[in-house]
mmCIF file of C-alpha atoms and ligand atoms in Angstrom:
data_model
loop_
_atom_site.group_PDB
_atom_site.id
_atom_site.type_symbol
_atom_site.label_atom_id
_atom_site.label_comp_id
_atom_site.label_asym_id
_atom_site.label_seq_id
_atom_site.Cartn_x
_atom_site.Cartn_y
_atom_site.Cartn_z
ATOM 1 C CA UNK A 180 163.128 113.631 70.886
ATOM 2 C CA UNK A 181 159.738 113.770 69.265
ATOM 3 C CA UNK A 182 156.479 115.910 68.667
ATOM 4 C CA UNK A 183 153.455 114.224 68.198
ATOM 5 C CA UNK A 184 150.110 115.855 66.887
ATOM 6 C CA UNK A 185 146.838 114.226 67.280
ATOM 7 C CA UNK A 186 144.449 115.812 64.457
ATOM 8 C CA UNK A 187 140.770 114.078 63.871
ATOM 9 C CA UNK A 188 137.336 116.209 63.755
ATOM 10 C CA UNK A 189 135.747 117.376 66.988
ATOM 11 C CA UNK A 190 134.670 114.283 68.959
ATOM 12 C CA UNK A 191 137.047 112.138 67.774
ATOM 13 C CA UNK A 192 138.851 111.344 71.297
ATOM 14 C CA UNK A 193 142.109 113.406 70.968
ATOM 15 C CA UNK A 194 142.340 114.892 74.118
ATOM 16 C CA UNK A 195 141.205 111.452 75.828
ATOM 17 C CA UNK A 196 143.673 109.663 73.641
ATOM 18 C CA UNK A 197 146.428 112.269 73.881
ATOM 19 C CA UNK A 198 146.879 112.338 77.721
ATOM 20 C CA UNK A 199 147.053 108.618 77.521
ATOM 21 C CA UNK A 200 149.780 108.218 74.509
ATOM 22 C CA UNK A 201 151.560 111.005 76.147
ATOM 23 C CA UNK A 202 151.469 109.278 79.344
ATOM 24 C CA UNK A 203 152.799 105.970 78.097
ATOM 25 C CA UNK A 204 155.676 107.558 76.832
ATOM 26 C CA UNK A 205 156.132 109.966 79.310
ATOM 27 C CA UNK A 206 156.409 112.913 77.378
ATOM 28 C CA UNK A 207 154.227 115.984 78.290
ATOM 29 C CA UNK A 208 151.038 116.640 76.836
ATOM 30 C CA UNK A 209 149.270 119.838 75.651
ATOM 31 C CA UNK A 210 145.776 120.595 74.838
ATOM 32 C CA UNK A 211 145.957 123.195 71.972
ATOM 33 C CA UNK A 212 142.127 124.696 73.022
ATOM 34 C CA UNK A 213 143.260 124.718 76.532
ATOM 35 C CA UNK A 214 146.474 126.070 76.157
ATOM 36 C CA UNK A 215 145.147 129.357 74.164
ATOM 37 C CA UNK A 216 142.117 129.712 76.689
ATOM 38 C CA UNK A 217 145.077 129.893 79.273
ATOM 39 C CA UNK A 218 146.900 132.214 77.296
ATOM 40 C CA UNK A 219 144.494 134.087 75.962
ATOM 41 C CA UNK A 220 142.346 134.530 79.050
ATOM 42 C CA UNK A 221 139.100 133.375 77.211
ATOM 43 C CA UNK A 222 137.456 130.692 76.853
ATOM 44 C CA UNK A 223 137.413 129.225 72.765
ATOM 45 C CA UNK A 224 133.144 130.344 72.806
ATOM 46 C CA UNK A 225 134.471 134.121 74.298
ATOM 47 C CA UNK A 226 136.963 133.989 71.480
ATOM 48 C CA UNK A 227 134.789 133.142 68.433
ATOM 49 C CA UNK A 228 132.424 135.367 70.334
ATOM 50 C CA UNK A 229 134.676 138.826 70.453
ATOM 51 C CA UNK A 230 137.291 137.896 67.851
ATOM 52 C CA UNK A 231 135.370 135.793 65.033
ATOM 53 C CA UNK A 232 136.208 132.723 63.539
ATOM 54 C CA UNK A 233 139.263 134.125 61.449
ATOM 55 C CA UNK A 234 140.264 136.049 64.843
ATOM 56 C CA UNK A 235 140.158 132.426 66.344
ATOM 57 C CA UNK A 236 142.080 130.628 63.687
ATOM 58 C CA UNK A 237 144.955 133.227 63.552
ATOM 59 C CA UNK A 238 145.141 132.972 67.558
ATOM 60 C CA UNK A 239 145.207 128.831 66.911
ATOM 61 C CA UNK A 240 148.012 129.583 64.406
ATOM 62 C CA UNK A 241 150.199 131.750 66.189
ATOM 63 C CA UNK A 242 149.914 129.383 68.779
ATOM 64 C CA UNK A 243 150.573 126.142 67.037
ATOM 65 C CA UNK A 244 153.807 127.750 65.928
ATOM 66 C CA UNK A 245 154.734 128.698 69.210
ATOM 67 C CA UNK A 246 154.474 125.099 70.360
ATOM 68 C CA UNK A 247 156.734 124.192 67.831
ATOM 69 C CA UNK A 248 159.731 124.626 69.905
ATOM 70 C CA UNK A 249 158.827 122.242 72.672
ATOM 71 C CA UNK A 250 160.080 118.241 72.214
ATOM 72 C CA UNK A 251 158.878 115.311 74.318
ATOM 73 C CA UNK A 252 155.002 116.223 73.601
ATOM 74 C CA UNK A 253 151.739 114.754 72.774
ATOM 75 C CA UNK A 254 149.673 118.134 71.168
ATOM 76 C CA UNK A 255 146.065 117.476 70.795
ATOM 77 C CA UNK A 256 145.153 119.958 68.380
ATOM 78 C CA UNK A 257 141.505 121.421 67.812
ATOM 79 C CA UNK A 258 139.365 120.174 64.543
ATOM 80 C CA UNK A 259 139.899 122.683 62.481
ATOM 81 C CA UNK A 260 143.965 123.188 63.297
ATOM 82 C CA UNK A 261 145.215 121.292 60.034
ATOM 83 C CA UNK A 262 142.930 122.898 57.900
ATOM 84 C CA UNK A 263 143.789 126.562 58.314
ATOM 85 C CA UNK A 264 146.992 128.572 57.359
ATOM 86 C CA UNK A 265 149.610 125.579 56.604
ATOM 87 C CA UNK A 266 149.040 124.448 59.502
ATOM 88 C CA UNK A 267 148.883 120.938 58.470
ATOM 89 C CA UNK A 268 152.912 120.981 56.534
ATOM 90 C CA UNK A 269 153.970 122.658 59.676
ATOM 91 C CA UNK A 270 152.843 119.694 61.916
ATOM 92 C CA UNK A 271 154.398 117.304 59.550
ATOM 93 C CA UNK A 272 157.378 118.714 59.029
ATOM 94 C CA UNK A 273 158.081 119.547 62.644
ATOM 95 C CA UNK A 274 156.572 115.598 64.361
ATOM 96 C CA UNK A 275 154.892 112.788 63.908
ATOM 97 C CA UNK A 276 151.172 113.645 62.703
ATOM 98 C CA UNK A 277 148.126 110.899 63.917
ATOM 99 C CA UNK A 278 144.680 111.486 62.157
ATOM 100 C CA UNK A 279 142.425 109.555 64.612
ATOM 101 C CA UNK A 280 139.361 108.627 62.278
ATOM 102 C CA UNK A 281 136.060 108.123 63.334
ATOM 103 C CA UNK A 282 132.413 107.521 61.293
ATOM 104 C CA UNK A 283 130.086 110.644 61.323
ATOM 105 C CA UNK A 284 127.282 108.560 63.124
ATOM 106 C CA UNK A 285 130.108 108.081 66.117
ATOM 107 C CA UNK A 286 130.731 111.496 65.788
ATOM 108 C CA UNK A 287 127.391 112.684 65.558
ATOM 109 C CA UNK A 288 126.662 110.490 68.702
ATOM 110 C CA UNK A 289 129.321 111.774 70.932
ATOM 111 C CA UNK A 290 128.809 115.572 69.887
ATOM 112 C CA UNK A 291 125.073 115.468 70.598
ATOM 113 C CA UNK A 292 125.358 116.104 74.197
ATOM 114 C CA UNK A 293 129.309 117.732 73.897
ATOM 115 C CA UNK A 294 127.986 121.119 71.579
ATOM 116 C CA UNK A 295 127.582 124.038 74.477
ATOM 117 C CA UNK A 296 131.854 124.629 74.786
ATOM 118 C CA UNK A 297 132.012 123.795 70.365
ATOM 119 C CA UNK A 298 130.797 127.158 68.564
ATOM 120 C CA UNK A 299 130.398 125.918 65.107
ATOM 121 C CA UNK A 300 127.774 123.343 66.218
ATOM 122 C CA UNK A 301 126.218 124.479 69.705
ATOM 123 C CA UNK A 302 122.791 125.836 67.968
ATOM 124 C CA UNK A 303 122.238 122.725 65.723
ATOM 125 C CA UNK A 304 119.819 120.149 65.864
ATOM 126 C CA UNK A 305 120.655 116.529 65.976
ATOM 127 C CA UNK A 306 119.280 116.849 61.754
ATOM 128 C CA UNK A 307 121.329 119.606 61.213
ATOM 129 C CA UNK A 308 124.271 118.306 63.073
ATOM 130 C CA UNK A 309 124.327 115.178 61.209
ATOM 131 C CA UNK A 310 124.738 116.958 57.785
ATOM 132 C CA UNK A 311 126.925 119.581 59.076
ATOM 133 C CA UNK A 312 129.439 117.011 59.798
ATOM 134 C CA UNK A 313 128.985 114.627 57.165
ATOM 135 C CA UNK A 314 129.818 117.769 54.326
ATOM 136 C CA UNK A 315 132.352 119.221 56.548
ATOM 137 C CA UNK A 316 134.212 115.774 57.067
ATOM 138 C CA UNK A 317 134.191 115.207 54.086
ATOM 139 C CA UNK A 318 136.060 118.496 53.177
ATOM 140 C CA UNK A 319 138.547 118.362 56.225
ATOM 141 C CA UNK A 320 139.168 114.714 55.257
ATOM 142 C CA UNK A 321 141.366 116.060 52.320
ATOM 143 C CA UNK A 322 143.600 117.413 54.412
ATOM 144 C CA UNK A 323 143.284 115.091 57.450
ATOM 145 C CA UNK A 324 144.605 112.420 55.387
ATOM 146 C CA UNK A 325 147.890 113.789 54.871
ATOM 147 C CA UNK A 326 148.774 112.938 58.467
ATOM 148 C CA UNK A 327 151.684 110.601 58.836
ATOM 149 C CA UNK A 328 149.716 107.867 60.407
ATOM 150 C CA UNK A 329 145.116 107.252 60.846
ATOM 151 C CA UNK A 330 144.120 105.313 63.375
ATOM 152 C CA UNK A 331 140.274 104.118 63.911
ATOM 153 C CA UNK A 332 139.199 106.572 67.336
ATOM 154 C CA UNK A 333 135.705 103.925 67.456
ATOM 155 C CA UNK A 334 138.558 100.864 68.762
ATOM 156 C CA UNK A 335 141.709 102.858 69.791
ATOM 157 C CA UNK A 336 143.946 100.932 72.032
ATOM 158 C CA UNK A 337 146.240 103.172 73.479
ATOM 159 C CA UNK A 338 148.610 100.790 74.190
ATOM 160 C CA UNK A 339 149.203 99.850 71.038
ATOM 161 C CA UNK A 340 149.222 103.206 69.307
ATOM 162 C CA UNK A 341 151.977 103.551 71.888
ATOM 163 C CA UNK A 342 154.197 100.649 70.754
ATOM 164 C CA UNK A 343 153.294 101.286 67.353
ATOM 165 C CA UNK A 344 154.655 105.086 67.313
ATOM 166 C CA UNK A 345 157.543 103.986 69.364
ATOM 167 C CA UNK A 346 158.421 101.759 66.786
ATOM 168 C CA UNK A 347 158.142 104.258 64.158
ATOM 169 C CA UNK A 348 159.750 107.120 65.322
ATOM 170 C CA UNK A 349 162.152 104.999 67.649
ATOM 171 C CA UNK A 350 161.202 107.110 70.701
HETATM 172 C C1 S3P B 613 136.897 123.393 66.082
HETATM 173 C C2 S3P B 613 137.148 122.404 67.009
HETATM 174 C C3 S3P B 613 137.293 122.688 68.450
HETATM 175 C C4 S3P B 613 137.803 124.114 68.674
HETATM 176 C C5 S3P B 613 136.916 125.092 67.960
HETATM 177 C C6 S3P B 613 136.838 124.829 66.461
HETATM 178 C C7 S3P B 613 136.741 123.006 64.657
HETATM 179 O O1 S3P B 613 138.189 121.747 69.041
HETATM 180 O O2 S3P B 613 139.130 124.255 68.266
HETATM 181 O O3 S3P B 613 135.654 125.045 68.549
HETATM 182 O O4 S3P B 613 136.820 123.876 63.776
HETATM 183 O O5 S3P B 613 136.543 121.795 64.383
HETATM 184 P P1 S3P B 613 137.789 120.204 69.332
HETATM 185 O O6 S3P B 613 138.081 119.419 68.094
HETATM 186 O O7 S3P B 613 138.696 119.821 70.456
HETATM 187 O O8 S3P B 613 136.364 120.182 69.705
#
């Protein structure tokens, strides 16, 4: 019986890369953004949008903890979950925590045409994008390295991250 959380800035490939793990070991998997726009009735944008950011991260909180109870799951959390509340020593204490690292200029790349659904970037220029993520990487990377495990998003194989965790946790 495991938890696993996939944490890594926005871009990074969790959600790809969580469906797939999750899949390989057959356990369920849950998008955190999706599962509070379900909840919630609003989309993440309506929800910055009505409630603020700190409205947004409380919501995220309340709902990571409420997760917390299910076993057999892949949880692709949102960018900013480990950094907010202890958000982070909840997710290690209750699973197996994956930081999936990527460069800024991948990041950069793959958010360029991915901002309109991401509030913190969706007005920024590809100028201003670039050294919004570089400074607030390099923050979040604090925290993102406490996960339990980084693996490079740029080369993932998902078969591999599969054996590797199965190995690990014995699942
Ligand atoms: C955020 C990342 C988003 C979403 C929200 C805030 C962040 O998730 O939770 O827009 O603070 O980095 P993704 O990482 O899935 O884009």
């Amino acid at each position: 019986m495991a938890k696993f959380f996939l944490i890594g800035y926005m871009g990074s490939g969790k959600s790809t890369a969580g469906e797939k793990l999750a899949s390989k070991l057959n356990y369920d998997f849950i998008d955190l953004d999706k599962w509070i726009e379900a909840e919630y009735e609003q989309t993440i944008p309506e929800i910055f949008a009505t409630k603020g950011e700190e409205g947004f991260r409380a919501i995220e909180h309340n709902s990571l903890k409420s997760l917390m109870e299910k076993n057999n799951v892949v949880i692709a959390c949102g960018g900013g979950t480990p950094c907010y509340y202890n958000n982070m020593e909840l997710m290690n204490n209750n699973g197996v925590t994956v930081y999936i690292k990527m460069s800024v200029d991948s990041l950069v790349n793959r958010l360029q045409n991915a901002k309109v659904k991401r509030p913190l970037i969706e007005n920024k220029t590809e100028k201003e994008l670039h050294a919004f993520v570089s400074r607030q990487l390099e923050k979040r990377e604090d925290i993102y390295h406490k996960a339990q495990y980084t693996v490079k998003g740029k080369d993932i194989n998902i078969n591999e991250l599969a054996d590797f965790v199965k190995q690990q946790v014995g699942v």
